[in-house]
CSV table of C-alpha atoms in Angstrom, one decimal:
chain,number,residue,atom,x,y,z
A,4,MET,CA,-17.1,-46.5,-97.0
A,5,ALA,CA,-13.9,-48.3,-98.0
A,6,LYS,CA,-11.3,-49.0,-95.4
A,7,PRO,CA,-8.3,-46.6,-95.4
A,8,LEU,CA,-5.2,-47.9,-97.1
A,9,GLN,CA,-1.5,-47.3,-96.6
A,10,LYS,CA,1.4,-47.2,-99.1
A,11,LEU,CA,5.1,-46.9,-98.5
A,12,ILE,CA,6.5,-43.8,-100.4
A,13,TRP,CA,9.8,-44.3,-102.1
A,14,LEU,CA,12.2,-41.5,-102.8
A,15,HIS,CA,11.4,-40.9,-106.5
A,16,THR,CA,7.7,-41.0,-105.8
A,17,TRP,CA,8.2,-38.6,-102.9
A,18,GLU,CA,10.0,-36.2,-105.2
A,19,ASP,CA,7.3,-36.5,-107.9
A,20,TYR,CA,4.6,-35.6,-105.3
A,21,LEU,CA,6.2,-32.9,-103.2
A,22,LEU,CA,8.6,-31.2,-105.7
A,23,ASP,CA,6.8,-31.7,-109.0
A,24,GLY,CA,3.2,-31.9,-108.0
A,25,SER,CA,2.4,-35.3,-109.3
A,26,ALA,CA,-0.6,-37.2,-108.0
A,27,LEU,CA,-0.1,-40.6,-109.7
A,28,LEU,CA,-1.0,-43.5,-107.3
A,29,VAL,CA,-0.3,-47.1,-108.3
A,30,GLY,CA,1.2,-50.3,-106.9
A,31,PRO,CA,1.1,-52.3,-103.7
A,32,VAL,CA,-1.2,-51.1,-100.9
A,33,MET,CA,-2.2,-52.4,-97.5
A,34,ARG,CA,-5.0,-51.7,-95.0
A,35,VAL,CA,-4.1,-49.2,-92.3
A,36,GLU,CA,-5.7,-51.4,-89.7
A,37,ASP,CA,-3.4,-54.2,-90.7
A,38,THR,CA,-0.2,-52.0,-90.5
A,39,SER,CA,-1.0,-50.2,-87.2
A,40,GLU,CA,1.7,-52.2,-85.4
A,41,TRP,CA,4.4,-51.0,-87.8
A,42,THR,CA,5.5,-48.0,-85.8
A,43,THR,CA,9.2,-47.8,-86.8
A,44,PRO,CA,11.0,-47.5,-90.2
A,45,ALA,CA,12.7,-50.9,-89.6
A,46,GLN,CA,9.3,-52.6,-89.1
A,47,VAL,CA,7.9,-51.0,-92.3
A,48,LEU,CA,10.9,-51.8,-94.4
A,49,ALA,CA,11.1,-55.4,-93.1
A,50,ALA,CA,7.6,-56.1,-94.5
A,51,TYR,CA,9.1,-55.1,-97.9
A,52,GLY,CA,12.0,-57.5,-97.4
A,53,ILE,CA,14.5,-54.8,-96.5
A,54,ASP,CA,16.7,-55.3,-93.5
A,55,ALA,CA,17.6,-51.7,-92.5
A,56,PRO,CA,17.5,-51.2,-88.7
A,57,GLN,CA,19.7,-48.0,-89.1
A,58,VAL,CA,17.2,-46.1,-91.2
A,59,GLY,CA,16.0,-43.0,-89.2
A,60,SER,CA,12.6,-42.4,-91.0
A,61,VAL,CA,10.2,-43.5,-93.7
A,62,ASP,CA,7.2,-41.8,-95.3
A,63,VAL,CA,3.8,-43.6,-95.8
A,64,LEU,CA,0.7,-42.4,-97.6
A,65,ARG,CA,-2.7,-43.0,-95.9
A,66,PHE,CA,-5.9,-42.5,-97.8
A,67,GLU,CA,-9.4,-43.6,-98.4
A,68,PRO,CA,-9.7,-45.1,-101.9
A,69,SER,CA,-12.2,-43.5,-104.2
A,70,PRO,CA,-15.4,-45.3,-105.2
A,71,LEU,CA,-13.7,-46.1,-108.6
A,72,ALA,CA,-10.4,-47.5,-107.2
A,73,GLN,CA,-9.5,-50.8,-108.8
A,74,LEU,CA,-7.9,-53.2,-106.3
A,75,SER,CA,-6.8,-56.7,-107.3
A,76,ILE,CA,-4.8,-59.6,-105.9
A,77,PRO,CA,-1.1,-59.4,-107.0
A,78,THR,CA,0.1,-61.6,-109.8
A,79,PRO,CA,3.8,-62.3,-110.6
A,80,ASP,CA,4.0,-59.6,-113.3
A,81,SER,CA,1.9,-57.0,-111.6
A,82,PRO,CA,3.6,-54.0,-109.8
A,83,ALA,CA,3.0,-55.6,-106.3
A,84,GLY,CA,4.1,-59.0,-107.7
A,85,VAL,CA,7.4,-57.6,-109.1
A,86,ALA,CA,7.9,-55.8,-105.8
A,87,GLY,CA,8.0,-59.1,-104.0
A,88,PHE,CA,4.3,-59.7,-103.1
A,89,ALA,CA,3.4,-62.2,-105.7
A,90,HIS,CA,1.9,-64.4,-103.0
A,91,GLY,CA,-0.3,-61.6,-101.9
A,92,PHE,CA,1.1,-61.0,-98.4
A,93,ALA,CA,3.7,-58.9,-96.6
A,94,ASP,CA,5.7,-60.3,-93.7
A,95,GLY,CA,5.0,-58.3,-90.6
A,96,ALA,CA,6.8,-60.7,-88.3
A,97,LEU,CA,9.2,-58.1,-87.0
A,98,SER,CA,6.3,-56.1,-85.5
A,99,GLY,CA,4.4,-59.2,-84.5
A,100,ALA,CA,1.7,-58.5,-87.1
A,101,GLY,CA,2.2,-61.7,-89.0
A,102,LEU,CA,1.2,-61.9,-92.6
A,103,VAL,CA,-0.5,-58.8,-93.9
A,104,PRO,CA,-2.7,-58.8,-97.1
A,105,VAL,CA,-1.4,-56.8,-100.0
A,106,TRP,CA,-3.4,-55.5,-103.0
A,107,ASP,CA,-2.4,-54.0,-106.3
A,108,LEU,CA,-3.9,-50.6,-107.0
A,109,ALA,CA,-4.4,-49.8,-110.7
A,110,PRO,CA,-3.0,-46.4,-111.8
A,111,THR,CA,-5.2,-43.6,-110.5
A,112,GLU,CA,-4.9,-40.2,-108.9
A,113,VAL,CA,-4.3,-39.6,-105.2
A,114,PRO,CA,-7.7,-39.1,-103.5
A,115,ARG,CA,-8.5,-35.8,-101.9
A,116,GLY,CA,-7.6,-35.9,-98.2
A,117,ALA,CA,-4.8,-38.3,-98.5
A,118,GLU,CA,-2.0,-37.7,-95.9
A,119,MET,CA,1.7,-38.5,-96.0
A,120,TRP,CA,3.1,-39.3,-92.6
A,121,ARG,CA,6.7,-39.7,-91.5
A,122,LEU,CA,7.5,-42.5,-89.1
A,123,PHE,CA,10.7,-42.1,-87.0
A,124,ALA,CA,12.8,-44.7,-85.3
A,125,ASP,CA,11.7,-43.6,-81.8
A,126,GLY,CA,8.1,-44.2,-82.7
A,127,ARG,CA,7.1,-40.6,-83.4
A,128,GLN,CA,4.9,-39.7,-86.4
A,129,GLU,CA,4.6,-36.3,-88.1
A,130,LEU,CA,2.4,-35.2,-90.9
A,131,VAL,CA,4.5,-34.4,-93.9
A,132,ALA,CA,1.8,-33.3,-96.4
A,133,ALA,CA,-1.8,-33.6,-97.4
A,134,PHE,CA,-3.4,-33.8,-100.8
A,135,GLN,CA,-6.3,-31.3,-101.2
A,136,GLY,CA,-7.3,-32.0,-104.8
A,137,PRO,CA,-6.0,-30.8,-108.1
A,138,ALA,CA,-7.1,-27.2,-107.5
A,139,GLN,CA,-4.9,-26.8,-104.4
A,140,GLY,CA,-2.4,-29.7,-104.8
A,141,TRP,CA,-0.2,-30.8,-102.0
A,142,SER,CA,-0.1,-28.8,-98.8
A,143,ALA,CA,3.3,-29.5,-97.3
A,144,ASN,CA,4.8,-29.2,-93.8
A,145,THR,CA,7.6,-26.7,-94.8
A,146,SER,CA,9.7,-27.8,-91.8
A,147,LEU,CA,10.0,-31.3,-93.4
A,148,VAL,CA,9.7,-30.5,-97.1
A,149,PRO,CA,11.7,-27.9,-99.1
A,150,SER,CA,9.4,-25.0,-100.0
A,151,PRO,CA,8.4,-25.2,-103.7
A,152,PRO,CA,8.5,-22.1,-105.9
A,153,GLU,CA,5.5,-19.8,-105.4
A,154,THR,CA,2.8,-20.4,-108.0
A,155,PRO,CA,0.0,-17.8,-108.8
A,156,GLY,CA,-3.1,-18.9,-107.0
A,157,LEU,CA,-1.4,-21.1,-104.4
A,158,HIS,CA,-0.4,-20.4,-100.9
A,159,PRO,CA,3.2,-20.9,-99.8
A,160,GLY,CA,3.9,-24.5,-98.9
A,161,ARG,CA,1.5,-25.8,-101.6
A,162,VAL,CA,2.6,-27.8,-104.7
A,163,PRO,CA,0.2,-27.7,-107.6
A,164,ALA,CA,-1.1,-31.0,-109.0
A,165,PRO,CA,-2.6,-30.5,-112.4
A,166,PRO,CA,-5.3,-33.0,-113.3
A,167,SER,CA,-4.0,-36.1,-115.1
A,168,ALA,CA,-4.8,-36.4,-118.8
A,169,THR,CA,-5.5,-40.1,-118.6
A,170,VAL,CA,-5.7,-41.8,-115.1
A,171,GLY,CA,-8.1,-40.8,-112.4
A,172,PRO,CA,-11.9,-40.2,-112.1
A,173,GLN,CA,-13.8,-38.5,-114.9
A,174,ALA,CA,-17.4,-37.2,-115.1
A,175,GLU,CA,-19.7,-36.3,-117.9
A,176,LEU,CA,-21.7,-33.2,-117.5
A,177,ARG,CA,-24.0,-31.7,-120.2
A,178,GLY,CA,-22.3,-33.8,-122.9
A,179,LYS,CA,-18.7,-32.9,-122.0
A,180,THR,CA,-16.2,-35.0,-120.0
A,181,TYR,CA,-14.1,-33.5,-117.3
A,182,ARG,CA,-11.5,-34.7,-114.8
A,183,ALA,CA,-13.1,-35.1,-111.4
A,184,SER,CA,-12.4,-35.3,-107.7
A,185,TRP,CA,-14.7,-36.2,-104.9
A,186,VAL,CA,-15.3,-33.4,-102.3
A,187,ASP,CA,-17.8,-35.5,-100.4
A,188,PRO,CA,-20.0,-38.5,-101.3
A,189,ALA,CA,-22.5,-36.2,-102.9
A,190,THR,CA,-20.3,-33.6,-104.6
A,191,LEU,CA,-17.8,-33.7,-107.4
A,192,GLU,CA,-15.2,-31.0,-108.3
A,193,LEU,CA,-14.8,-30.9,-112.0
A,194,PHE,CA,-11.7,-29.5,-113.7
A,195,SER,CA,-10.9,-28.0,-117.1
A,196,VAL,CA,-7.6,-26.9,-118.6
A,197,ALA,CA,-9.4,-25.1,-121.4
A,198,GLU,CA,-8.8,-21.4,-122.0
A,199,PRO,CA,-11.0,-19.5,-121.6
A,200,ALA,CA,-12.7,-21.4,-118.7
A,201,PRO,CA,-16.0,-23.1,-119.6
A,202,GLN,CA,-19.3,-21.5,-118.6
A,203,ASP,CA,-20.0,-21.8,-114.8
A,204,PHE,CA,-16.3,-22.7,-114.1
A,205,GLU,CA,-14.2,-20.7,-111.7
A,206,ARG,CA,-10.7,-19.9,-112.8
A,207,ILE,CA,-8.2,-21.1,-110.2
A,208,ARG,CA,-5.0,-20.2,-111.9
A,209,PRO,CA,-3.8,-20.0,-115.6
A,210,GLY,CA,-4.8,-23.2,-117.3
A,211,LEU,CA,-7.0,-24.6,-114.6
A,212,SER,CA,-10.6,-23.9,-113.7
A,213,ARG,CA,-13.1,-25.8,-111.6
A,214,GLN,CA,-16.8,-26.2,-110.8
A,215,LEU,CA,-18.5,-27.9,-107.9
A,216,VAL,CA,-21.6,-30.0,-108.9
A,217,PRO,CA,-23.8,-32.6,-107.2
A,218,ALA,CA,-22.7,-36.0,-108.3
A,219,VAL,CA,-26.3,-36.9,-109.3
A,220,LEU,CA,-26.2,-34.3,-112.1
A,221,CYS,CA,-23.4,-36.1,-113.9
A,222,THR,CA,-24.5,-38.4,-116.7
A,223,ARG,CA,-21.6,-40.7,-116.1
A,224,ILE,CA,-18.8,-41.0,-113.4
A,225,PHE,CA,-16.1,-43.4,-114.5
A,226,GLU,CA,-12.4,-44.2,-114.6
A,227,GLU,CA,-10.4,-45.7,-117.5
A,228,THR,CA,-7.1,-47.5,-117.6
A,229,VAL,CA,-5.4,-48.0,-121.0
A,230,SER,CA,-2.9,-50.8,-121.4
A,231,ALA,CA,-0.8,-51.5,-124.5
A,232,LEU,CA,2.4,-53.3,-125.6
A,233,TRP,CA,5.6,-51.3,-126.0
A,234,THR,CA,7.4,-52.9,-128.9
A,235,GLY,CA,10.7,-51.1,-128.6
A,236,ALA,CA,12.6,-50.2,-131.8
A,237,GLY,CA,11.8,-52.0,-135.0
A,238,ARG,CA,8.7,-53.5,-136.5
A,239,TYR,CA,6.2,-55.1,-134.1
A,240,GLU,CA,5.0,-58.7,-134.7
A,241,PRO,CA,2.4,-60.4,-132.4
A,242,GLY,CA,4.2,-62.5,-129.7
A,243,ARG,CA,7.5,-60.8,-130.3
A,244,PRO,CA,9.7,-61.2,-127.1
A,245,GLU,CA,10.6,-57.5,-127.0
A,246,ALA,CA,7.0,-56.4,-126.5
A,247,VAL,CA,6.6,-55.2,-122.9
A,248,PRO,CA,3.2,-54.7,-121.3
A,249,CYS,CA,2.6,-51.2,-120.2
A,250,GLN,CA,-0.1,-48.8,-119.0
A,251,VAL,CA,-0.6,-45.5,-120.7
A,252,LEU,CA,-0.4,-42.4,-118.5
A,253,HIS,CA,-0.5,-39.3,-120.8
A,254,ALA,CA,0.8,-37.7,-123.9
A,255,ALA,CA,4.3,-36.1,-123.5
A,256,PRO,CA,6.1,-33.6,-125.7
A,257,ASP,CA,8.3,-36.3,-127.2
A,258,GLY,CA,5.9,-39.3,-127.1
A,259,VAL,CA,3.7,-41.1,-124.6
A,260,SER,CA,4.4,-41.6,-120.9
A,261,VAL,CA,3.8,-45.2,-119.9
A,262,LEU,CA,4.2,-47.4,-116.8
A,263,LEU,CA,6.2,-50.6,-116.9
A,264,SER,CA,6.0,-53.3,-114.2
A,265,VAL,CA,9.6,-54.6,-114.3
A,266,ASP,CA,12.4,-55.1,-111.8
A,267,ALA,CA,15.3,-52.8,-111.3
A,268,ALA,CA,17.7,-54.6,-113.6
A,269,ARG,CA,15.1,-54.7,-116.4
A,270,ALA,CA,14.3,-51.1,-115.9
A,271,ALA,CA,18.0,-50.2,-116.2
A,272,SER,CA,18.3,-52.1,-119.5
A,273,LEU,CA,15.2,-50.4,-120.8
A,274,GLN,CA,16.4,-47.0,-119.6
A,275,ALA,CA,13.2,-46.5,-117.6
A,276,HIS,CA,12.9,-44.4,-114.5
A,277,GLU,CA,12.1,-46.5,-111.5
A,278,LEU,CA,9.6,-44.8,-109.1
A,279,GLU,CA,9.5,-47.7,-106.7
A,280,PRO,CA,10.1,-51.5,-107.0
A,281,GLY,CA,7.8,-52.8,-109.7
A,282,VAL,CA,6.7,-49.4,-111.0
A,283,CYS,CA,8.8,-47.7,-113.7
A,284,ARG,CA,8.0,-44.8,-116.0
A,285,LYS,CA,9.2,-44.2,-119.5
A,286,THR,CA,8.4,-41.9,-122.4
A,287,VAL,CA,8.1,-43.9,-125.7
A,288,PRO,CA,7.3,-43.0,-129.3
A,289,ARG,CA,3.6,-43.2,-130.0
A,290,GLU,CA,4.3,-45.5,-133.0
A,291,GLU,CA,6.0,-48.1,-130.7
A,292,LEU,CA,2.7,-48.8,-128.8
A,293,ALA,CA,0.6,-51.7,-130.1
A,294,GLU,CA,-2.6,-53.3,-129.2
A,295,PRO,CA,-4.0,-50.5,-127.0
A,296,ARG,CA,-6.9,-51.5,-124.9
A,297,GLY,CA,-9.0,-49.4,-122.5
A,298,VAL,CA,-11.0,-50.7,-119.6
A,299,GLN,CA,-13.6,-48.5,-117.9
A,300,VAL,CA,-15.0,-48.8,-114.4
A,301,GLU,CA,-18.3,-46.9,-114.1
A,302,LEU,CA,-20.4,-46.1,-111.1
A,303,GLY,CA,-24.1,-47.0,-111.1
A,304,PRO,CA,-26.9,-44.5,-110.6
A,305,GLN,CA,-26.0,-41.9,-108.0
A,306,PRO,CA,-28.2,-41.6,-104.8
A,307,GLN,CA,-30.6,-38.6,-104.9
A,308,TRP,CA,-28.9,-36.2,-102.5
A,309,TRP,CA,-31.5,-33.5,-102.1
A,310,ARG,CA,-30.6,-29.8,-102.2
A,311,ALA,CA,-33.7,-27.6,-101.9
A,312,MET,CA,-33.7,-23.9,-102.5
A,313,THR,CA,-32.2,-21.9,-99.7
A,314,PRO,CA,-34.5,-19.7,-97.6
A,315,ARG,CA,-32.7,-16.6,-98.8
A,316,GLN,CA,-33.1,-17.5,-102.5
A,317,ALA,CA,-36.8,-18.2,-102.0
A,318,CYS,CA,-37.4,-14.9,-100.2
A,319,ASP,CA,-35.3,-12.9,-102.6
A,320,GLN,CA,-37.4,-14.2,-105.5
A,321,MET,CA,-40.6,-13.2,-103.7
A,322,ASP,CA,-39.2,-9.7,-103.1
A,323,PHE,CA,-38.2,-9.4,-106.8
A,324,TRP,CA,-41.7,-10.3,-107.9
A,325,ALA,CA,-43.2,-7.9,-105.4
A,326,GLU,CA,-41.2,-5.0,-107.0
A,327,GLN,CA,-42.4,-5.7,-110.5
A,328,PRO,CA,-45.4,-3.8,-112.1
A,329,TRP,CA,-48.3,-6.2,-112.5
A,330,PRO,CA,-50.9,-5.0,-115.0
A,331,LEU,CA,-54.5,-6.2,-114.9
A,332,SER,CA,-54.8,-9.3,-117.0
A,333,THR,CA,-56.8,-12.5,-117.5
A,334,GLU,CA,-53.6,-14.6,-117.8
A,335,ALA,CA,-52.9,-16.9,-114.9
A,336,ALA,CA,-49.2,-16.0,-115.1
A,337,GLN,CA,-50.1,-12.4,-114.2
A,338,ARG,CA,-51.9,-13.5,-111.0
A,339,ARG,CA,-49.8,-16.3,-109.4
A,340,LEU,CA,-46.2,-17.5,-109.7
A,341,SER,CA,-44.5,-20.2,-107.7
A,342,LEU,CA,-41.3,-22.0,-107.0
A,343,THR,CA,-41.5,-25.7,-106.2
A,344,ASP,CA,-38.9,-28.2,-104.9
A,345,THR,CA,-40.0,-31.8,-105.1
A,346,ILE,CA,-38.5,-35.0,-103.9
A,347,HIS,CA,-39.6,-38.0,-106.0
A,348,HIS,CA,-38.3,-40.7,-103.7
A,349,VAL,CA,-39.9,-39.7,-100.4
A,350,SER,CA,-38.1,-41.0,-97.3
A,351,PRO,CA,-38.1,-40.1,-93.6
A,352,GLU,CA,-34.8,-38.4,-94.1
A,353,SER,CA,-36.0,-36.3,-97.1
A,354,THR,CA,-39.3,-35.4,-95.3
A,355,ALA,CA,-37.3,-34.2,-92.3
A,356,PHE,CA,-35.0,-32.2,-94.6
A,357,LEU,CA,-37.9,-30.4,-96.3
A,358,GLY,CA,-39.5,-29.8,-92.9
A,359,ASP,CA,-36.3,-28.0,-91.8
A,360,ALA,CA,-36.1,-26.1,-95.1
A,361,PHE,CA,-39.7,-24.9,-94.6
A,362,ALA,CA,-39.1,-23.8,-91.1
A,363,LEU,CA,-36.0,-21.8,-92.2
A,364,MET,CA,-38.0,-20.2,-95.0
A,365,VAL,CA,-40.7,-19.1,-92.6
A,366,ARG,CA,-38.1,-17.7,-90.2
A,367,GLU,CA,-36.5,-15.7,-93.0
A,368,GLY,CA,-39.9,-14.5,-94.2
A,369,ALA,CA,-40.8,-13.4,-90.7
A,370,ARG,CA,-37.6,-11.4,-90.5
A,371,ARG,CA,-38.4,-9.6,-93.8
A,372,TRP,CA,-42.2,-9.3,-93.7
A,373,GLY,CA,-43.3,-9.7,-90.1
A,374,ARG,CA,-45.3,-12.5,-88.4
A,375,PRO,CA,-47.1,-14.8,-90.9
A,376,THR,CA,-50.6,-16.2,-90.8
A,377,MET,CA,-50.1,-20.0,-90.2
A,378,GLN,CA,-52.5,-22.7,-91.2
A,379,ASP,CA,-52.2,-26.5,-90.7
A,380,GLY,CA,-53.7,-28.7,-93.4
A,381,TRP,CA,-53.9,-27.8,-97.0
A,382,GLY,CA,-57.2,-28.6,-98.5
A,383,ALA,CA,-57.6,-32.4,-98.1
A,384,VAL,CA,-53.9,-32.9,-97.5
A,385,THR,CA,-53.1,-33.9,-93.9
A,386,GLY,CA,-49.7,-33.2,-92.3
A,387,SER,CA,-49.2,-30.0,-94.4
A,388,SER,CA,-48.6,-26.4,-93.3
A,389,THR,CA,-48.9,-23.0,-94.9
A,390,ALA,CA,-47.4,-19.6,-93.9
A,391,ARG,CA,-48.8,-16.4,-95.6
A,392,TRP,CA,-47.9,-12.8,-95.7
A,393,LYS,CA,-49.7,-9.8,-97.2
A,394,LEU,CA,-47.1,-7.4,-98.6
A,395,ALA,CA,-47.3,-3.7,-99.3
A,396,GLY,CA,-49.1,-3.0,-102.5
A,397,GLY,CA,-51.5,-5.8,-102.1
A,398,SER,CA,-49.4,-8.8,-103.2
A,399,ARG,CA,-49.2,-12.0,-101.1
A,400,VAL,CA,-46.6,-14.6,-100.3
A,401,SER,CA,-47.3,-18.2,-99.2
A,402,PHE,CA,-44.8,-20.9,-98.2
A,403,GLY,CA,-46.3,-24.4,-98.2
A,404,LEU,CA,-45.1,-27.8,-97.0
A,405,GLN,CA,-46.6,-31.3,-97.7
A,406,SER,CA,-45.1,-34.7,-98.1
A,407,GLY,CA,-42.2,-34.5,-100.6
A,408,VAL,CA,-43.0,-30.9,-101.7
A,409,VAL,CA,-42.1,-27.4,-100.4
A,410,THR,CA,-43.4,-24.4,-102.3
A,411,ALA,CA,-43.0,-20.6,-102.4
A,412,THR,CA,-46.0,-18.9,-104.0
A,413,PHE,CA,-46.4,-15.2,-105.0
A,414,ASP,CA,-49.8,-13.8,-105.7
A,415,THR,CA,-49.9,-10.5,-107.6
A,416,PRO,CA,-52.2,-7.8,-106.3
A,417,GLN,CA,-54.8,-8.9,-108.8
A,418,GLY,CA,-54.5,-12.5,-107.9
A,419,ALA,CA,-54.6,-11.8,-104.1
A,420,GLU,CA,-57.8,-9.6,-104.6
A,421,GLN,CA,-59.4,-12.4,-106.6
A,422,ASP,CA,-58.7,-14.9,-103.9
A,423,ARG,CA,-60.0,-12.5,-101.2
A,424,ARG,CA,-63.3,-12.2,-103.1
A,425,LEU,CA,-63.6,-15.9,-103.5
A,426,ASP,CA,-62.8,-16.3,-99.8
A,427,GLU,CA,-60.3,-19.0,-100.7
A,428,TRP,CA,-58.3,-18.5,-97.5
A,429,ASP,CA,-60.0,-18.4,-94.1
A,430,GLY,CA,-58.9,-15.9,-91.6
A,431,GLU,CA,-58.1,-13.2,-94.2
């Protein structure tokens, strides 16, 4: 797991987050463990080259970067470089921390679970807000943050954060690409703004629906950053001085929203909105963007996080089959049906997991159908177990466990009678 990071939150970014619901995350970041001695606003600001002993409080964002986060060493023209960290370090001398490494974080979305903390001059810290994913947005401490207007589907104190149209994690499922957010290392929350909501998606509020899926089911999990040159007014020519490197955020009603890594004076001359030192936002006409280039970062194959059938699901299926009429037939499907969960990469952990699943299935079966007949060993298979029940009407249920496999088998009355005659199972 990546080490937690910390970022100073400037006023305009604070307003974007907690008043407008933005979740854009970009620019200089530092490790939380390296900044632990910065306990006052003066110490934090001093590391940014600001001498402000009179400031009463500052807000910082602490978060664990997503598996797709792109961190790089600052360069003179990167956001962190423009902000004063071109050499790659912040000066923590005021707190005794010495030089603290700084990284540039490429534009992405705030990860789920990120927390904004307020540091006071007396050393106190208070939680200001937490980001709980695009479906819920920012959950704010209303004693520190003005309450946002109530939004359908959200609790008071929450600020919605619609999924970004460009930056942030994406996942491909069944041939379609969705915005994504990690719930845990094995699970993704996928989002759609389509109306009506796609199949299997839960509608959260107008214009936003979601679905929880195991990460292993996604064909691809990736993040893309798109850079371009903003040419300003007039015709673009390669190498023209007016061309300003930028990163594309999303389409806007009157153009395209981009990020510029320029200082305050340059931002003012370009009429760009400065979010923080080195990070400015501007909406530009689409035709003024040249040489667009996308760079994708993609995760490799996902680990096989196993999710077997639940005991209730297995027993419900057995009860459903027991309620059906089963005519006499020579077809095998009319005599025996089964559910099988298989782990292809057997490990001690997966074997233990299936063993627990089998035990819970047997417990649920005993609750429904009474005490089972238990048998250790399954034919020539060692280390296996079987639990069996004879149901009303003559049908039979068997739960079996062997290395890498747990099964739930239903024998119709005809199939059970055939097995009895063949004396397939001892003790019956």
